mmCIF file of N, CA and C in Angstrom:
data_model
loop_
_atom_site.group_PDB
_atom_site.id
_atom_site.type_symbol
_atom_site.label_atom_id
_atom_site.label_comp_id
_atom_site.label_asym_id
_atom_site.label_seq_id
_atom_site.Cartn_x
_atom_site.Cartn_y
_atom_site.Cartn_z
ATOM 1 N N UNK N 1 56.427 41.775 98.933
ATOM 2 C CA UNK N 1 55.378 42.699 98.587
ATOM 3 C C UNK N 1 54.278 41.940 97.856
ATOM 4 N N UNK N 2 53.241 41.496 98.246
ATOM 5 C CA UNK N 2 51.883 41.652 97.673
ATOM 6 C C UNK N 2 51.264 42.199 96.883
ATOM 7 N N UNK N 3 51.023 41.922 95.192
ATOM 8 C CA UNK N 3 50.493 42.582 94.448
ATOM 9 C C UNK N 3 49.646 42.190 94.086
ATOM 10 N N UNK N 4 48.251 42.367 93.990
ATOM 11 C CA UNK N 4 47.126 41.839 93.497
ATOM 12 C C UNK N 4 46.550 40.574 94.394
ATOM 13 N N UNK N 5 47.446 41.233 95.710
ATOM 14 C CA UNK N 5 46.875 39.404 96.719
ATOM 15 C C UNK N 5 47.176 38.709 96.204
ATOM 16 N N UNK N 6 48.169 38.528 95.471
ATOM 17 C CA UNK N 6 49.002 37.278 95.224
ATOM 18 C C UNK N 6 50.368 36.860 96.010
ATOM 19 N N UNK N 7 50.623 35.627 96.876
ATOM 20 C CA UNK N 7 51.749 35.479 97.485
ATOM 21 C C UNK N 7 52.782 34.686 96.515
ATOM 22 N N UNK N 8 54.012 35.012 96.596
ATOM 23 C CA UNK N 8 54.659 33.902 95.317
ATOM 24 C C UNK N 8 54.769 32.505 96.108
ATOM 25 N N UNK N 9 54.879 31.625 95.765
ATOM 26 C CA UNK N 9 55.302 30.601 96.522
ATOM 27 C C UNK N 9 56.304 29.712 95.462
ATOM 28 N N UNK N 10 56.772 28.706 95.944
ATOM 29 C CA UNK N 10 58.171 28.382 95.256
ATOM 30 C C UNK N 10 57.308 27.066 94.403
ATOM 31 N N UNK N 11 57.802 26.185 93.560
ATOM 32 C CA UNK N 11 57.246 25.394 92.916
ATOM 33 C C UNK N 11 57.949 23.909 93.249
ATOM 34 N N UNK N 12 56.914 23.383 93.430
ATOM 35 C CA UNK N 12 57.753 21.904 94.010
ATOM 36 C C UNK N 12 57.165 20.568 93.114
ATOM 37 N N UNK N 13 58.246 20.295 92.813
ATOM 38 C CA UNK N 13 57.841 18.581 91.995
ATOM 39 C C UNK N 13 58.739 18.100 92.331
ATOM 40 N N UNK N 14 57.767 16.637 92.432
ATOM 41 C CA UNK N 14 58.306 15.159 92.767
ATOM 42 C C UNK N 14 60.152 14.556 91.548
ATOM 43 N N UNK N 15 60.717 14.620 91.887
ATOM 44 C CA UNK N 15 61.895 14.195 91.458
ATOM 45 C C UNK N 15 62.091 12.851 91.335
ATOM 46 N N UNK N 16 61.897 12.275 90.186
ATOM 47 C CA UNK N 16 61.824 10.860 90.026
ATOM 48 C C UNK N 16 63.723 10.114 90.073
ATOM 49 N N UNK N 17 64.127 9.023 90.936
ATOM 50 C CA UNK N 17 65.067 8.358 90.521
ATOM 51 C C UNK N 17 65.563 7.655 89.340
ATOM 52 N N UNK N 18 66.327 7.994 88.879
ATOM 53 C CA UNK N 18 66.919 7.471 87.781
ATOM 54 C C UNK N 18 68.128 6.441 88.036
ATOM 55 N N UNK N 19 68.189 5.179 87.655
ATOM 56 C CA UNK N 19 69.002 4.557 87.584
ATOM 57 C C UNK N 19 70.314 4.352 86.634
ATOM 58 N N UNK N 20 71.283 4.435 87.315
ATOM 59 C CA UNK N 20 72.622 4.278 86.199
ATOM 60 C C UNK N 20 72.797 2.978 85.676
ATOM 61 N N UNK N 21 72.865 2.688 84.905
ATOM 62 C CA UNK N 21 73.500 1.158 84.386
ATOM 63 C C UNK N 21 74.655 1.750 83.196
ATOM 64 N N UNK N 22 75.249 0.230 82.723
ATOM 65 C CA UNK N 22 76.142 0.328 81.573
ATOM 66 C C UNK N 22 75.417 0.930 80.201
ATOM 67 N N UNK N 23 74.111 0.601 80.234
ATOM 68 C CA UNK N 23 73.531 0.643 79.042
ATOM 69 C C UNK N 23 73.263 2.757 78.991
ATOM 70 N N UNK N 24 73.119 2.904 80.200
ATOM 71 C CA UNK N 24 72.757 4.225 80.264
ATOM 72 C C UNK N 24 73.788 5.429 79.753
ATOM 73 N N UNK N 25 75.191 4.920 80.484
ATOM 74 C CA UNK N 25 76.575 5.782 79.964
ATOM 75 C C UNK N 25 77.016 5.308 78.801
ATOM 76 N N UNK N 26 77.358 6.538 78.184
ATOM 77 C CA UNK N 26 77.042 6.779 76.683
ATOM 78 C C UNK N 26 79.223 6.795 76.631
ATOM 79 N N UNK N 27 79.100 5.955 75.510
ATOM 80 C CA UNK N 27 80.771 5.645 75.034
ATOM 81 C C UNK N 27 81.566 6.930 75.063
ATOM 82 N N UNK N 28 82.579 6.483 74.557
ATOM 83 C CA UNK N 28 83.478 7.376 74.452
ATOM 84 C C UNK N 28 83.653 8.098 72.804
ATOM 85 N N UNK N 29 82.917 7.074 72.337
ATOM 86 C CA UNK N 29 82.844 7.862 71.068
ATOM 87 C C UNK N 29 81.882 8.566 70.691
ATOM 88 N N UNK N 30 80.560 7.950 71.599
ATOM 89 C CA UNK N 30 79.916 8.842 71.547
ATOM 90 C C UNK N 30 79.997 10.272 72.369
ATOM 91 N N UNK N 31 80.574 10.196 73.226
ATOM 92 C CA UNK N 31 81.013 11.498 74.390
ATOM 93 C C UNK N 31 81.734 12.431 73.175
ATOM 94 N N UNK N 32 82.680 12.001 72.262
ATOM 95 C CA UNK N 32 83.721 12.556 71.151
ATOM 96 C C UNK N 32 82.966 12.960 70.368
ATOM 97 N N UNK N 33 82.275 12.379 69.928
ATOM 98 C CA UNK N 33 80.695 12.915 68.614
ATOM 99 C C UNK N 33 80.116 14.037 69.110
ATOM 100 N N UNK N 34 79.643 14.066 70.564
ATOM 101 C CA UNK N 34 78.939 15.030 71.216
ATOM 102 C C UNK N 34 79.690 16.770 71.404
ATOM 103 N N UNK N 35 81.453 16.303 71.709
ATOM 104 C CA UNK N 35 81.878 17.001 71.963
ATOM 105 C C UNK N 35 82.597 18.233 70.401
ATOM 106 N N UNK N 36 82.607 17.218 69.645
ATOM 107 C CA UNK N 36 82.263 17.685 67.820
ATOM 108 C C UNK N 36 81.291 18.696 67.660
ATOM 109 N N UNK N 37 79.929 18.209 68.244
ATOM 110 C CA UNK N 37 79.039 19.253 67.861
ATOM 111 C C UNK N 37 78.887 20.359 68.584
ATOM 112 N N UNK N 38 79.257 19.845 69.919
ATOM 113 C CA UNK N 38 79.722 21.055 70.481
ATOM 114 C C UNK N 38 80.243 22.388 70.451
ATOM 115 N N UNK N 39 81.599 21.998 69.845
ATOM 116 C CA UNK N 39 82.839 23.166 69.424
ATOM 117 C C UNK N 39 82.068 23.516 67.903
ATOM 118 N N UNK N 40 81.140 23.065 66.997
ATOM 119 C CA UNK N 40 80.985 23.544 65.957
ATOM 120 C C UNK N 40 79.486 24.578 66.797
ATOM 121 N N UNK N 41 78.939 24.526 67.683
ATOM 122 C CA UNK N 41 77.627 25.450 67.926
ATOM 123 C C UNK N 41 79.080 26.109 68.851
ATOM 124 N N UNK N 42 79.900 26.091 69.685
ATOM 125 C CA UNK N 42 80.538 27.434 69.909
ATOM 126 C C UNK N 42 81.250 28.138 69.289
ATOM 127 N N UNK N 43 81.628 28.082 67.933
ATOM 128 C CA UNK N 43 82.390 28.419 66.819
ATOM 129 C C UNK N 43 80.760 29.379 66.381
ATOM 130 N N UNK N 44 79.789 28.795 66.241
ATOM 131 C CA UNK N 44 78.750 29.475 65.666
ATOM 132 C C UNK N 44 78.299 30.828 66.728
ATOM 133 N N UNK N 45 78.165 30.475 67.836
ATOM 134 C CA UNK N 45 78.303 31.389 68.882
ATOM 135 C C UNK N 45 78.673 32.636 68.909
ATOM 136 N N UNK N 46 80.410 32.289 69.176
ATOM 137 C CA UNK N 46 81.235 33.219 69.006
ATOM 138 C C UNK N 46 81.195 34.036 67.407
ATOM 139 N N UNK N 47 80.488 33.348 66.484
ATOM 140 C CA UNK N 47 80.946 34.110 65.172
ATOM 141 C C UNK N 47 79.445 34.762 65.780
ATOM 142 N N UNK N 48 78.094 34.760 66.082
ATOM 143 C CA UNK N 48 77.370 35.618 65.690
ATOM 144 C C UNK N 48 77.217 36.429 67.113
ATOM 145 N N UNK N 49 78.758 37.127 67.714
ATOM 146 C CA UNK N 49 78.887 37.526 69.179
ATOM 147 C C UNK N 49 78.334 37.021 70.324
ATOM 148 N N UNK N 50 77.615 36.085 70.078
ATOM 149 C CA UNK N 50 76.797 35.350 71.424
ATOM 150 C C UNK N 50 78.341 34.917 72.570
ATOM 151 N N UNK N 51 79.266 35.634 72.877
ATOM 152 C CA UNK N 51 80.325 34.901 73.912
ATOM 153 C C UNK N 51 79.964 34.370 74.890
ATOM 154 N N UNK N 52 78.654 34.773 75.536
ATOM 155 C CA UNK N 52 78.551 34.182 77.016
ATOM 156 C C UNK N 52 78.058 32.833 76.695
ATOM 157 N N UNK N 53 77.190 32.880 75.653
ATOM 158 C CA UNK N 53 77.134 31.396 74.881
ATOM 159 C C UNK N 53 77.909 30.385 75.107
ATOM 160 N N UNK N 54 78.638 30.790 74.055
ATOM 161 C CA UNK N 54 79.925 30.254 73.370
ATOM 162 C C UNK N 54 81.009 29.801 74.580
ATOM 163 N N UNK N 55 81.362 30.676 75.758
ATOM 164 C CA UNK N 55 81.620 30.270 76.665
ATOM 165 C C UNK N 55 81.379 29.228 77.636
ATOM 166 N N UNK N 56 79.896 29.507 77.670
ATOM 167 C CA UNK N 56 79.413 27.737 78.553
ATOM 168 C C UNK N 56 79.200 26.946 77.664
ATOM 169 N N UNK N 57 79.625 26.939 76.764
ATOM 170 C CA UNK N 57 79.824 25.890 75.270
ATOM 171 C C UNK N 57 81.073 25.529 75.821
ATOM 172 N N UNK N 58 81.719 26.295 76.170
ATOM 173 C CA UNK N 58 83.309 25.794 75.750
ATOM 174 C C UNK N 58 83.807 25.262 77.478
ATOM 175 N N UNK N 59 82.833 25.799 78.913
ATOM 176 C CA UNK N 59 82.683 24.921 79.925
ATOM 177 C C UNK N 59 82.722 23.493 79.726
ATOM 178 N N UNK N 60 81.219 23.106 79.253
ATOM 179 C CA UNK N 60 80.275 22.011 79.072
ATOM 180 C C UNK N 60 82.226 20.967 78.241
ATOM 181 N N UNK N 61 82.344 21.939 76.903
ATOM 182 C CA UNK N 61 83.234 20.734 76.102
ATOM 183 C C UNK N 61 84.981 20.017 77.522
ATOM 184 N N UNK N 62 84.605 21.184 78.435
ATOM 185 C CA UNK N 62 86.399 21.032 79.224
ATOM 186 C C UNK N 62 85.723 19.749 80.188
ATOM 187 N N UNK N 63 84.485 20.185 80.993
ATOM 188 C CA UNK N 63 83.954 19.096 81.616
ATOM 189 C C UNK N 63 83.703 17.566 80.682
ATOM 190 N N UNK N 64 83.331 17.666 79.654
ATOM 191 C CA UNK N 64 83.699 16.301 78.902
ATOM 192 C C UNK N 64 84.746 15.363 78.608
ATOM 193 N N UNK N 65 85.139 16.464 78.295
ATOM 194 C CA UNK N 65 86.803 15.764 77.873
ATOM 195 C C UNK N 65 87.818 15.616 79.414
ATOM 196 N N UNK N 66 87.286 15.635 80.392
ATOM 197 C CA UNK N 66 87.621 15.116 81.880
ATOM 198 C C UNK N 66 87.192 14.210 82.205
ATOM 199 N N UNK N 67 86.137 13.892 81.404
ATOM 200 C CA UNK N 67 84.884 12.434 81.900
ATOM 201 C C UNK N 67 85.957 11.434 80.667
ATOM 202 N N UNK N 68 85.978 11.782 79.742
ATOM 203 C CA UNK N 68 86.521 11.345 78.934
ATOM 204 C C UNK N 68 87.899 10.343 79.378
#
């Protein structure tokens, strides 16, 4: 539907390559540090009812600790 003669159209940008190196993947302690602050913002989450939050908080920490 057409409102105001406006058509939507989708938005497209150039996607730049990024290269992996050693220097780029981040330790394991740092992955552990990350995953710290993690569980303390889904603890915060869940205390101020945000669950759906707190939930892909607590996704994000299961996918880590698999990389891990």
């Amino acid at each position: 539907m057409l409102m105001h003669n406006i058509t939507p159209q989708t938005i497209r940008k150039a996607v730049e390559p990024r290269a992996i190196t050693e220097e780029a993947a981040p330790s394991k302690e740092e992955i552990f540090n990350y995953i710290v602050e993690l569980e303390a913002e889904m603890h915060r989450a869940a205390k101020n009812l945000e669950f759906e939050k707190a939930a892909e908080i607590r996704d994000r920490i299961g996918k880590l600790r698999k990389e891990m």
